[in-house]
XYZ file of C-alpha atoms in Angstrom:
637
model
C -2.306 -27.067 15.145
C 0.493 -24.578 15.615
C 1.295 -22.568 18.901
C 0.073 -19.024 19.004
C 2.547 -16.482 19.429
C 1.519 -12.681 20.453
C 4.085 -9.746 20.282
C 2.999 -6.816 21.802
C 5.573 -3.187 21.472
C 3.055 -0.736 22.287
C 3.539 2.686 21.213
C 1.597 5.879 21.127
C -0.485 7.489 18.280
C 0.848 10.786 17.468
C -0.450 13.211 15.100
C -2.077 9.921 13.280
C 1.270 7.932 12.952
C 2.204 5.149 14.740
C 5.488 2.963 14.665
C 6.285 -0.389 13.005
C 7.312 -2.443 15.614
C 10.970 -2.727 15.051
C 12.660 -4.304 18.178
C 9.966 -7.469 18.025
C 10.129 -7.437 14.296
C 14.078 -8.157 14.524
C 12.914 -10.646 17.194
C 10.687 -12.865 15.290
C 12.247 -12.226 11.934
C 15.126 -14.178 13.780
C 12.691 -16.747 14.830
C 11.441 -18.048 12.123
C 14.689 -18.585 10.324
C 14.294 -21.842 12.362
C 12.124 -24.061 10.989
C 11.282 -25.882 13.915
C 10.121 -22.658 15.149
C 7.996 -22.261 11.604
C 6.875 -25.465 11.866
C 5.589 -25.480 15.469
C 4.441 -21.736 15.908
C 2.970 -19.091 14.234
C 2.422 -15.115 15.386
C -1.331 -15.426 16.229
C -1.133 -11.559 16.433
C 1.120 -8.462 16.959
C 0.242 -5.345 19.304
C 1.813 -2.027 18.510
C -0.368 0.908 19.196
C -2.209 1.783 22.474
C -5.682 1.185 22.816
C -8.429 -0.044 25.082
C -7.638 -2.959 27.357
C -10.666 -5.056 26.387
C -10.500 -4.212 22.900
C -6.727 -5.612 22.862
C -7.447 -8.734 24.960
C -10.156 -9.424 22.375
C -7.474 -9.675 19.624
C -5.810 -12.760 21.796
C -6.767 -16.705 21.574
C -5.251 -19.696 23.192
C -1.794 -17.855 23.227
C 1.014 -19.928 24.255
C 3.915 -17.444 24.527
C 3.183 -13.891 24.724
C 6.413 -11.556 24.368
C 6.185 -7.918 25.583
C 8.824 -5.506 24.555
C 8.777 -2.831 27.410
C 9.570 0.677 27.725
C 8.918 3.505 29.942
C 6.229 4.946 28.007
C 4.285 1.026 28.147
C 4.937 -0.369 31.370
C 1.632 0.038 32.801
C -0.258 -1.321 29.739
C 2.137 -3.924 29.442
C 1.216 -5.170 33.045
C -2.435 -4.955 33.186
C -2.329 -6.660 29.793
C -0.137 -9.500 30.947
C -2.080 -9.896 34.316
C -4.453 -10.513 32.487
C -3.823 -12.819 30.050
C -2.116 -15.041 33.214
C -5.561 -14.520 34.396
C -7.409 -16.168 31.857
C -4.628 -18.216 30.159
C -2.131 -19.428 32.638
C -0.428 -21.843 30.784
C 0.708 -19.686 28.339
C 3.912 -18.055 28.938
C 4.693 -14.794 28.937
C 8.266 -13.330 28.814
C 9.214 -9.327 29.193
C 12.194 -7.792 27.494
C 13.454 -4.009 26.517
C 15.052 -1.994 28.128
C 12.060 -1.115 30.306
C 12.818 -4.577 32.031
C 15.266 -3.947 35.332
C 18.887 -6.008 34.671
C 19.696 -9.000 36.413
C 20.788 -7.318 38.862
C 17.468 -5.347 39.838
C 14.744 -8.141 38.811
C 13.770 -9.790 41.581
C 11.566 -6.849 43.136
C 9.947 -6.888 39.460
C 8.817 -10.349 39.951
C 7.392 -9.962 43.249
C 5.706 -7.167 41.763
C 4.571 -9.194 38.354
C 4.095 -12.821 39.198
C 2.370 -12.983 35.744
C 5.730 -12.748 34.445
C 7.282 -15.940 33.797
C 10.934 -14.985 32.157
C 12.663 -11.545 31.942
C 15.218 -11.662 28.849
C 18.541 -9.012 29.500
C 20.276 -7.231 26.767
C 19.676 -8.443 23.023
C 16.664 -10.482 22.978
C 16.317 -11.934 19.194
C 18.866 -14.879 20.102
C 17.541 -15.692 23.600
C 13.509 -15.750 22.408
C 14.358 -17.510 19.980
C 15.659 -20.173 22.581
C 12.982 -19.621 24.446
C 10.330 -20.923 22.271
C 12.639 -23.891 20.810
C 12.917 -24.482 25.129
C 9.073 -24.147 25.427
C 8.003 -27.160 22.944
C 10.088 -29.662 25.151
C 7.544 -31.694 27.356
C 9.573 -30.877 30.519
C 11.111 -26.885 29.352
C 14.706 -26.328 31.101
C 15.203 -23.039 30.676
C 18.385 -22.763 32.912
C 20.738 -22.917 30.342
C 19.422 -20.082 28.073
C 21.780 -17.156 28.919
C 20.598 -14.055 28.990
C 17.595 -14.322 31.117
C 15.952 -14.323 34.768
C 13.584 -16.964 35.511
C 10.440 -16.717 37.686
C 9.641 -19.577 40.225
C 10.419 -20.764 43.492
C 13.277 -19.347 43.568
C 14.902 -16.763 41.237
C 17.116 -18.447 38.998
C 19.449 -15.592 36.671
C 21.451 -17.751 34.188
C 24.300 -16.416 32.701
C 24.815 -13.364 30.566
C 24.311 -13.719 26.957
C 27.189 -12.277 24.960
C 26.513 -9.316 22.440
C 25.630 -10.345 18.785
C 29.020 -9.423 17.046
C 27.365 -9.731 13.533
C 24.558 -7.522 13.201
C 24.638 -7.405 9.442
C 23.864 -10.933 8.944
C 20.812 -10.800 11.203
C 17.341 -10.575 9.356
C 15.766 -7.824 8.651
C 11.432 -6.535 9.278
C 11.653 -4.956 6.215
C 13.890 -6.972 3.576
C 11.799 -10.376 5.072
C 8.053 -9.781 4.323
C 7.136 -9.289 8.078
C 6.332 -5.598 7.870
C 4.816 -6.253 4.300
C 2.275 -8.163 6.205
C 1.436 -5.453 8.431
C 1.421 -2.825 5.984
C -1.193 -4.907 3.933
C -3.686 -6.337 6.417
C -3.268 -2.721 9.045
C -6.580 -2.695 11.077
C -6.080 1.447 11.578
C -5.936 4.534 9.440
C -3.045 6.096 11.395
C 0.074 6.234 9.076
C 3.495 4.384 9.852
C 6.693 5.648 11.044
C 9.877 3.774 10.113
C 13.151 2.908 12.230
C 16.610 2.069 11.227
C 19.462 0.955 13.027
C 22.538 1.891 11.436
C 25.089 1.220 14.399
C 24.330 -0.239 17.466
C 25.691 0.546 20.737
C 27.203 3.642 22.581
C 30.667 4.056 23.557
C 29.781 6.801 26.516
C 28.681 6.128 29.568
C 26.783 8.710 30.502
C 24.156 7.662 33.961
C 20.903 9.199 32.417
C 21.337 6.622 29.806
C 19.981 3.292 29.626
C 22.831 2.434 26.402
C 25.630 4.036 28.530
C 25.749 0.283 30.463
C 29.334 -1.481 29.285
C 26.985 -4.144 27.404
C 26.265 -2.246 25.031
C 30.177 0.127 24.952
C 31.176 -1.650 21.931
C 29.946 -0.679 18.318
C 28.702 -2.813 15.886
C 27.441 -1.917 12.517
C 25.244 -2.571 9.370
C 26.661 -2.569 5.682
C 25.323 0.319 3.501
C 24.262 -2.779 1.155
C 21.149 -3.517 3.711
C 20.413 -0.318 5.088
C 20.103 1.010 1.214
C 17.601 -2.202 1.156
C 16.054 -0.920 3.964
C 15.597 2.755 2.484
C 14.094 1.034 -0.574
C 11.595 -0.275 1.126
C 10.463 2.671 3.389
C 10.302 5.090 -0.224
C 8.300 2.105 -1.968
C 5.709 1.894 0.956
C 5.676 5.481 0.985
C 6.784 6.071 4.372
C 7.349 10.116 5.219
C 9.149 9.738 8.609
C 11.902 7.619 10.083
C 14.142 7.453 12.971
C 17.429 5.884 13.006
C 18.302 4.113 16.430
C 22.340 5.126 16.091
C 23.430 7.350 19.117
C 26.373 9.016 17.171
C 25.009 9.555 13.765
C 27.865 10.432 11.693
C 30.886 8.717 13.036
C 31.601 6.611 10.315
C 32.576 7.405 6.850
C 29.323 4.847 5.619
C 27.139 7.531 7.182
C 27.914 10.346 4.543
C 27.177 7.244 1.616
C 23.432 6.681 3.611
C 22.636 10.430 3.400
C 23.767 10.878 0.071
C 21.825 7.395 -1.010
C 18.171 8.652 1.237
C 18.422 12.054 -0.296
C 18.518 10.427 -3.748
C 15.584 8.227 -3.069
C 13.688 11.181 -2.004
C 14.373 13.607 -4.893
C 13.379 10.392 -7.080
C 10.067 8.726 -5.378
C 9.357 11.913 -2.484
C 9.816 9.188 0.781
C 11.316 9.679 3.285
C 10.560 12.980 4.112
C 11.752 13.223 6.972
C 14.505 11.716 9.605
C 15.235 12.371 12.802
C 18.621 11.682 14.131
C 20.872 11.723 17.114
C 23.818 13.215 15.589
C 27.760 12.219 16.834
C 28.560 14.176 20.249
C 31.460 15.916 20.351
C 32.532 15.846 16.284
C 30.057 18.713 15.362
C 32.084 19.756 12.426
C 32.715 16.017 11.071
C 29.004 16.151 10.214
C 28.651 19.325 8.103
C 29.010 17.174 4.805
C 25.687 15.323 5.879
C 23.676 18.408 7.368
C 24.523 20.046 3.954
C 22.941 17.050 2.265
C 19.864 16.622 3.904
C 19.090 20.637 4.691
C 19.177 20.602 0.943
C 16.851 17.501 0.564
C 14.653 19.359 3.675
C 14.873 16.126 5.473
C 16.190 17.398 8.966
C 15.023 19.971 11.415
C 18.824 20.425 12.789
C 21.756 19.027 14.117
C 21.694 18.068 17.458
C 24.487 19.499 20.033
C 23.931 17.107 23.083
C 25.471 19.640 25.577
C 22.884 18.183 28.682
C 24.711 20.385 31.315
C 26.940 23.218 31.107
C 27.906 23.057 35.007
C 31.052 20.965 35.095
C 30.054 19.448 38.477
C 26.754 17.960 36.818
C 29.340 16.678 34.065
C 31.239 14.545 36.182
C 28.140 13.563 38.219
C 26.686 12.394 35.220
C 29.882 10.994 33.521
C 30.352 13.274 30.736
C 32.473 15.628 29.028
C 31.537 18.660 26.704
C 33.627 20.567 24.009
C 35.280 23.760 25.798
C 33.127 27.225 25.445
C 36.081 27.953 22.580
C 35.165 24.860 20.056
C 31.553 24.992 21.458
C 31.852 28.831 19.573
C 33.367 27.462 16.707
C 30.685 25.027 15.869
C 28.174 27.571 16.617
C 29.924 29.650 13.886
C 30.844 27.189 11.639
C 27.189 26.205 11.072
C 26.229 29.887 10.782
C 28.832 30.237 8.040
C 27.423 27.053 6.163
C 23.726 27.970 6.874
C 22.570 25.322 9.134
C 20.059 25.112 11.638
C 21.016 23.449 15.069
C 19.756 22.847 18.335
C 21.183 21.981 21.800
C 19.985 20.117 24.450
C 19.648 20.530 28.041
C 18.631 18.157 30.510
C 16.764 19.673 33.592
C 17.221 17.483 36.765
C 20.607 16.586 36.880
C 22.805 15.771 39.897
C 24.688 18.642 41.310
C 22.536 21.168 38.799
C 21.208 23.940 41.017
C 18.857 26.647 39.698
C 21.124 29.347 39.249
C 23.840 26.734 37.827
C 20.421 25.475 35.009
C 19.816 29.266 34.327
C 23.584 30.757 33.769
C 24.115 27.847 31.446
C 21.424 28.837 28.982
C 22.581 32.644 29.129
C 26.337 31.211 28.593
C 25.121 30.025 25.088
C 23.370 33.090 24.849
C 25.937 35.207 25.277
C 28.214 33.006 22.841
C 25.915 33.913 20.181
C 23.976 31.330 19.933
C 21.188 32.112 18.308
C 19.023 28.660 17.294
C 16.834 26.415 19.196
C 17.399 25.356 22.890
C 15.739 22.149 23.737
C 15.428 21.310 27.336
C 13.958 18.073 28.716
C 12.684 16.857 31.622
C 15.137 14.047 33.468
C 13.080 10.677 33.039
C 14.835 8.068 35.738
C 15.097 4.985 33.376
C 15.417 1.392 35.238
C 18.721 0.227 33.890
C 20.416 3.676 34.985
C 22.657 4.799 37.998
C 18.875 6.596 38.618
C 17.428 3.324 40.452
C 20.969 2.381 42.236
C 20.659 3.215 45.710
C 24.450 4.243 45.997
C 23.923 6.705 43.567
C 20.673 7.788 44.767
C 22.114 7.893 48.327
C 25.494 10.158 46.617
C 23.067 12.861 45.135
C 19.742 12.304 47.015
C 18.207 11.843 44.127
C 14.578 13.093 44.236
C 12.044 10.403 42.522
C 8.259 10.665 41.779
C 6.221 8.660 39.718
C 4.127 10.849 37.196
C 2.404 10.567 33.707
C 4.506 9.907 30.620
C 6.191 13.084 29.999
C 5.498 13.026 26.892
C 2.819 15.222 24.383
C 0.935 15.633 21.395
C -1.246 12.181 22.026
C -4.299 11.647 19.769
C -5.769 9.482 22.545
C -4.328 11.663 25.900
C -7.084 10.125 28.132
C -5.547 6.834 27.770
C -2.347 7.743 29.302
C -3.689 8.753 32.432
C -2.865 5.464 34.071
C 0.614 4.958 32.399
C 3.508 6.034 34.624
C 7.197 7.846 34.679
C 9.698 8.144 37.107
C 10.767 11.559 36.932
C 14.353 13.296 38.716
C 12.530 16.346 40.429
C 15.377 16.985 42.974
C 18.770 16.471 44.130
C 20.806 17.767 47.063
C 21.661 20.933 44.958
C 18.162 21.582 44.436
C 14.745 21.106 46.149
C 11.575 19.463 44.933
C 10.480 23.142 45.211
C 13.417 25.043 43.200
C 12.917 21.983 40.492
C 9.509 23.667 40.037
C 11.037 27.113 39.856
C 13.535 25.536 37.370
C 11.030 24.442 35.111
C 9.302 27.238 34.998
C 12.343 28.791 33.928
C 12.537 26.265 31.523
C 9.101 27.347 30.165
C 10.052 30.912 29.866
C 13.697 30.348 27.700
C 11.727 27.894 25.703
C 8.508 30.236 24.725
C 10.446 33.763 25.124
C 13.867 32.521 23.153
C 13.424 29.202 21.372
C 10.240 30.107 20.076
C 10.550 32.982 19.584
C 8.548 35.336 21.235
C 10.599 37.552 23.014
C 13.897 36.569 21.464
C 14.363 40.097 19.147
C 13.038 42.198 21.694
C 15.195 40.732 24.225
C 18.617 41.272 21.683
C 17.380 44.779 20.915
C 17.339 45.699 24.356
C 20.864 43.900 24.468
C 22.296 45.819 21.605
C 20.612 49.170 22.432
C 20.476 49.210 25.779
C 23.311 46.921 27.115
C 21.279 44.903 28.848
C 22.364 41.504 28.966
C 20.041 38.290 28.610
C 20.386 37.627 31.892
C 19.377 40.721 33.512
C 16.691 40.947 30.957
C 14.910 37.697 31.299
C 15.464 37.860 35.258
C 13.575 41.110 34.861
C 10.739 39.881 32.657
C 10.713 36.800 35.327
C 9.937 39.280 38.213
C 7.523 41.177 36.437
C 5.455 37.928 35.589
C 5.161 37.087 39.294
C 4.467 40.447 40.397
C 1.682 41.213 37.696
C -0.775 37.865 38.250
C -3.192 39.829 36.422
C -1.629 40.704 33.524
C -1.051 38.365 30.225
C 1.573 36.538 30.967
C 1.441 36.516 34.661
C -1.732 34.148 34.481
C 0.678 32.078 31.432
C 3.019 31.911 34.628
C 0.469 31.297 37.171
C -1.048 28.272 35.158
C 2.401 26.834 33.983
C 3.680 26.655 37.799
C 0.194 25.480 39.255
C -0.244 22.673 36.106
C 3.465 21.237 37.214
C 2.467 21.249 40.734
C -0.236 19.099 39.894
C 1.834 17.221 37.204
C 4.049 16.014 40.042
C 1.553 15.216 41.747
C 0.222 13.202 39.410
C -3.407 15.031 39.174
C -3.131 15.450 35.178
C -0.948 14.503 32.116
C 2.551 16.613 31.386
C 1.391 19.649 29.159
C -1.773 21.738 28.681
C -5.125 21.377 26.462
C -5.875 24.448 24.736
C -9.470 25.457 23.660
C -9.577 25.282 19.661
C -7.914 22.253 19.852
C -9.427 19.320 21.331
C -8.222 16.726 23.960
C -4.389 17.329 22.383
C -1.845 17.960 24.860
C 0.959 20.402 24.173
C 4.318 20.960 25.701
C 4.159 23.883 28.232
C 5.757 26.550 26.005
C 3.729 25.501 22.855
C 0.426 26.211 24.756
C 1.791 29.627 25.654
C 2.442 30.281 21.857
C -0.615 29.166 21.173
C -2.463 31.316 23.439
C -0.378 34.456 21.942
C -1.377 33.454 18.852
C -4.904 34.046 19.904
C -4.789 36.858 22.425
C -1.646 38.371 20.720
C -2.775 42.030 21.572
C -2.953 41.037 25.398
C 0.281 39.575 25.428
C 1.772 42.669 23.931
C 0.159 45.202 26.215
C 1.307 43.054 29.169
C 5.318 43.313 26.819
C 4.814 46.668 26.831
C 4.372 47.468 30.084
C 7.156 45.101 31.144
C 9.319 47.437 28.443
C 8.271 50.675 30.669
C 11.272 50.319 32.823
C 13.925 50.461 29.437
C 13.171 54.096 28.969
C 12.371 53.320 25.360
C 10.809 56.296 23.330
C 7.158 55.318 22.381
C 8.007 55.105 19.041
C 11.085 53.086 19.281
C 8.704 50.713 21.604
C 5.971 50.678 18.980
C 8.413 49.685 16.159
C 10.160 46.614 18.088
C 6.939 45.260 19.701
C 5.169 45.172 16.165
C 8.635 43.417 14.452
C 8.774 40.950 17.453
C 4.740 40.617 16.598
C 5.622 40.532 13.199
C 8.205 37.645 12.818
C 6.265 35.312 14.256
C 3.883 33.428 11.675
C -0.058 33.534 13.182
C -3.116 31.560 12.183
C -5.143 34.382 11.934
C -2.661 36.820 9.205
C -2.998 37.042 5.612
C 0.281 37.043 3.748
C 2.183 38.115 2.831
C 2.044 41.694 4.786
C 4.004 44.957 4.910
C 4.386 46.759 7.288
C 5.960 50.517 8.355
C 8.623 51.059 10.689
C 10.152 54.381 11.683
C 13.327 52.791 12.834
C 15.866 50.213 11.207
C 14.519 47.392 13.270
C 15.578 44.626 10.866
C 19.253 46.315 10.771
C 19.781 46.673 14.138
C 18.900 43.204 14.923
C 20.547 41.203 12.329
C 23.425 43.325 10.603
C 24.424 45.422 14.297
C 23.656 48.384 12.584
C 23.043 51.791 15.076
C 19.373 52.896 15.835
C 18.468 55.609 12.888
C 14.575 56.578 12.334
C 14.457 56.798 8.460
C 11.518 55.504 7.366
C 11.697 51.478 6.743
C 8.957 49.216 4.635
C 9.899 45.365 5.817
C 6.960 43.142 4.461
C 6.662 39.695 6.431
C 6.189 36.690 4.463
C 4.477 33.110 5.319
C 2.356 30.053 4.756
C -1.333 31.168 5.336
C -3.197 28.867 7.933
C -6.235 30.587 7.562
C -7.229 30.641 10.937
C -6.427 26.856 11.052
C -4.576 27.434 14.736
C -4.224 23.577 15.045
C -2.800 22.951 11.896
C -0.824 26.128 12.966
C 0.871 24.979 16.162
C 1.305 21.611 14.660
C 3.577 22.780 11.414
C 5.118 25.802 12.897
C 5.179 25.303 16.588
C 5.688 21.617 16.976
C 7.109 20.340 13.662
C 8.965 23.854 13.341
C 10.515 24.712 16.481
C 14.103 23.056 15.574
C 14.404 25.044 12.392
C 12.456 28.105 12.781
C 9.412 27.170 11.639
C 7.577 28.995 13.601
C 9.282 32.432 11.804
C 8.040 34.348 8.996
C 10.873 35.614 6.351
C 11.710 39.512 6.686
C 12.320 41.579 3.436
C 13.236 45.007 3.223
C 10.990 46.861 0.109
């Protein structure tokens, strides 16, 4: 009778997809090229999606190696689960990998935490498991000379390290080697599956927030088109919508423009993919215009990325990295105006030396550059394998460090998360625990009021009209929110800075429930929209009054509250709808035309969600907020 292996790569449910398991599918497709290995063990089951502790433990017999791949968002599922199968199997061994698992260099507090644990496996795991199990059938296993791995026991033993795989290419592959046509055909779930590729692997920066800026994994190494067009195949013929590919410079090789051009095919032929999601090359912005041009076309993207994180340079060198200067920063911005692309930058909130002014001035820089797309700000998670959980860097920066919820949203089954942890950056010596809170909630406001939307055209008509820059503006609209608690958006405030409080805390999950939508947790500024979307004449009489102090004429105030209204798709409109302005709104705003009251018809066009405000805020809010999806299309009749 064969041994009984279990993989277990736990991932979340999100709306109804879930992920094949790609990092232990590369694992055990490696495996069983050995036939030893096929002849003495089989994979007695494989664990990818988050459920209920008993109801996974009753999906395991008589294991006798259990391999868990661990991230941040599994950890705490991953040891209750392996507790527990110590507990009531504790001959079988169990073996941790991912980059959830602390280096060498960290892992022997993680085994006085997790005695379950037998072996930790460091860097690329399909060559060391592999060893592992070929150790294991041995009546008297020596794993000592497996390199790559930590060892639980009387003592500690941490063999050598296990060189990268130089040869990627030639390793199997889930998809090309039946394993995930197993899984597609016998799937014990209705949720839908999500797809990842791996074009390149590695990273050659080093920045500290990332768990791939470590030297191991510096050098590059690739996969030929010839087996990631394979790949592709495969995803289009099991009708797969999404997929993600695990390259952190996407576009830095010449292949790349020959992978768009062959996935953008495959989905004008068959429809699949749909959709990709990609982490685009930092710092060669206009080396990928070729490929956004492509897949824009194909409506396969929601934008290219600009990876800006900071724009103080003190947080830059804290964090060990370097930007494009505000003058080439300008030119991409313009260059993918020109070409009609849709980008968005990110910002990391959190970061060493960052202060709140520092956080706020860099998102009115971009502002005032004339950027006008999506700004997408994240929270600083402090991964294990980072600077984050050295205590000399800690010590540098007095790093602030609580342990929270995931920070992550838009879970089918939230209440199961409740017990999974983070370790969040919520403070540095630039900035307190408290002014982390204030930062967020500045966070909230740029997101909601500019990258969604809803005060973005009021705020650049005030700019253009009045000379009011962003800054002043948004500082203004930020004062009148805390000074108003009673009015629309003071309570928005009011909940948003309470709900982190307790966040931090960790009294709840990251996000807010809205009524109309269930148990479904949405990102901070999403709720907001969604509560405009369904109070949207409260929220503009608490606008309005904030727009008192502009000395705007009534009817000038009328005309730019109902375009801001306007341009933002709702559940509850009919459309398409036209509407009457007094004043050249549209002009003003997107051709810097002066003010003139003529007499202007504009008629607002959209998808109708007919009163559907989940469906809504998922399309237009969530799925949309890269590209402007959450906008309706403005024509002048």
């Amino acid at each position: 009778m064969k041994k009984q292996v279990y993989l277990f790569e736990i991932s979340d449910i999100t709306e109804n997809q879930v992920k094949l398991p790609y990092s232990t599918g590369l694992i055990w497709g490696q495996c069983i090229l050995d036939n030893t290995i096929k002849s003495n063990y089989e994979l007695g089951g494989w664990i990818y999606y988050r459920d209920e502790i008993d109801k996974i433990m009753n999906k395991i017999e008589n294991p006798s190696v259990v391999g868990f791949s661990n991230f941040v968002w599994n950890t705490h599922i991953n040891y209750k689960l392996a507790k527990k199968i110590k507990e009531r199997y504790p001959n079988c061994l169990i073996v941790f990998g991912g980059q959830g698992t602390p280096k060498s260099d960290k892992v022997f507090n993680f085994f006085i935490e997790h005695p379950y644990v037998d072996i930790t496996v460091h860097g690329e795991g399909e060559i060391s498991f592999k060893e592992i199990l070929l150790e294991n059938l041995k009546d008297t296993s020596n794993f000592k000379n497996i390199p790559g791995i930590t060892i639980n026991g009387d003592k500690f033993i941490t063999t050598s390290s296990r060189p990268r795989i130089k040869d990627i290419d030639s390793m199997p592959s889930p998809y090309l080697d039946g394993l995930f046509d197993s899984l597609i055909k016998i799937k014990d779930h209705n949720y839908d599956f999500e797809a990842c590729i791996e074009s390149v692997r590695g990273c050659p920066y080093q920045c500290t927030f990332c768990e791939i800026g470590d030297k191991y994994f510096q050098k590059l190494t690739k996969q030929s088109n010839e087996k990631i067009f394979k790949e592709l195949d495969w995803i289009s013929k099991n009708k797969l919508l999404f997929f993600y590919n695990a390259d952190s410079n996407f576009g830095l090789f010449p292949e790349h423009l020959d992978q768009v051009r062959y996935m953008t095919d495959l989905k004008k032929k068959t429809g699949y993919p749909d959709n990709i999601r990609i982490d685009w090359a930092k710092s060669r912005a206009d080396k990928v215009v070729e490929l956004a041009k492509l897949l824009t076309k194909a409506k396969m993207m929601k934008g290219i990325t600009i990876a800006l994180q900071s724009r103080n340079p003190e947080v830059l060198k804290a964090v060990k990295r370097k930007n494009v200067d505000d003058g080439k920063l300008k030119e991409f911005f313009d260059l993918y105006k020109d070409e009609n692309l849709v980008s968005y930058v990110e910002i990391i909130l959190g970061l060493p030396m960052e202060t709140v002014e520092s956080f706020k001035d860099g998102i009115f820089q971009l502002l005032d550059l004339g950027y006008n797309d999506y700004v997408d700000i994240h929270p600083l998670t402090a991964l294990p394998n980072t600077p984050f959980f050295d205590a000399e860097y800690i010590k540098e920066y007095d790093i602030d460090i609580v342990e929270t919820t995931p920070a992550f949203y838009h879970h089918e089954n939230a209440d199961l998360l409740k017990n999974e942890s983070e370790y969040m950056v919520v403070g540095s010596k630039t900035m307190t625990r408290e002014q982390y809170i204030e930062a967020s909630v500045w966070k909230w406001l740029f997101m909601f009021g500019y990258s969604l939307g809803h005060l973005k055209y009021i705020s650049r008509f005030i700019k253009t009209v009045k000379k009011v820059s962003y800054k002043e503006f948004y500082e203004k609209f930020y004062t009148y929110m805390v000074d108003n608690p009673n009015s629309f958006m003071g309570k928005q405030y009011l909940i948003t800075k309470n709900t982190l409080g307790k966040v931090l805390r960790k009294e709840t999950l990251w996000g807010r429930a809205v009524d109309l939508t269930g148990n479904f947790y949405w990102n901070f500024e999403e709720a907001t929209a969604l509560e405009v979307a369904l109070n949207r004449d409260e929220f503009f009489d608490s606008v309005r009054e904030f727009l008192n102090q502009f000395n705007l004429s009534e009817t000038v105030k009328n005309d730019i509250i109902e375009f801001q209204s306007s341009i933002i798709k709702n559940p509850l409109e009919k459309y398409p709808m036209m509407k009457r302005f007094d004043y050249n709104i549209k002009d003003v705003l997107f051709n810097n035309k002066k003010l003139t009251n003529s007499g202007y018809n504009y008629q607002f066009d959209s998808e109708n969600y007919k009163n559907d405000v989940r469906e809504w805020g998922t399309k237009a809010i969530w799925w949309g907020r890269r590209n402007k999806g959450f906008e309706t299309v403005v024509y002048e009749k």
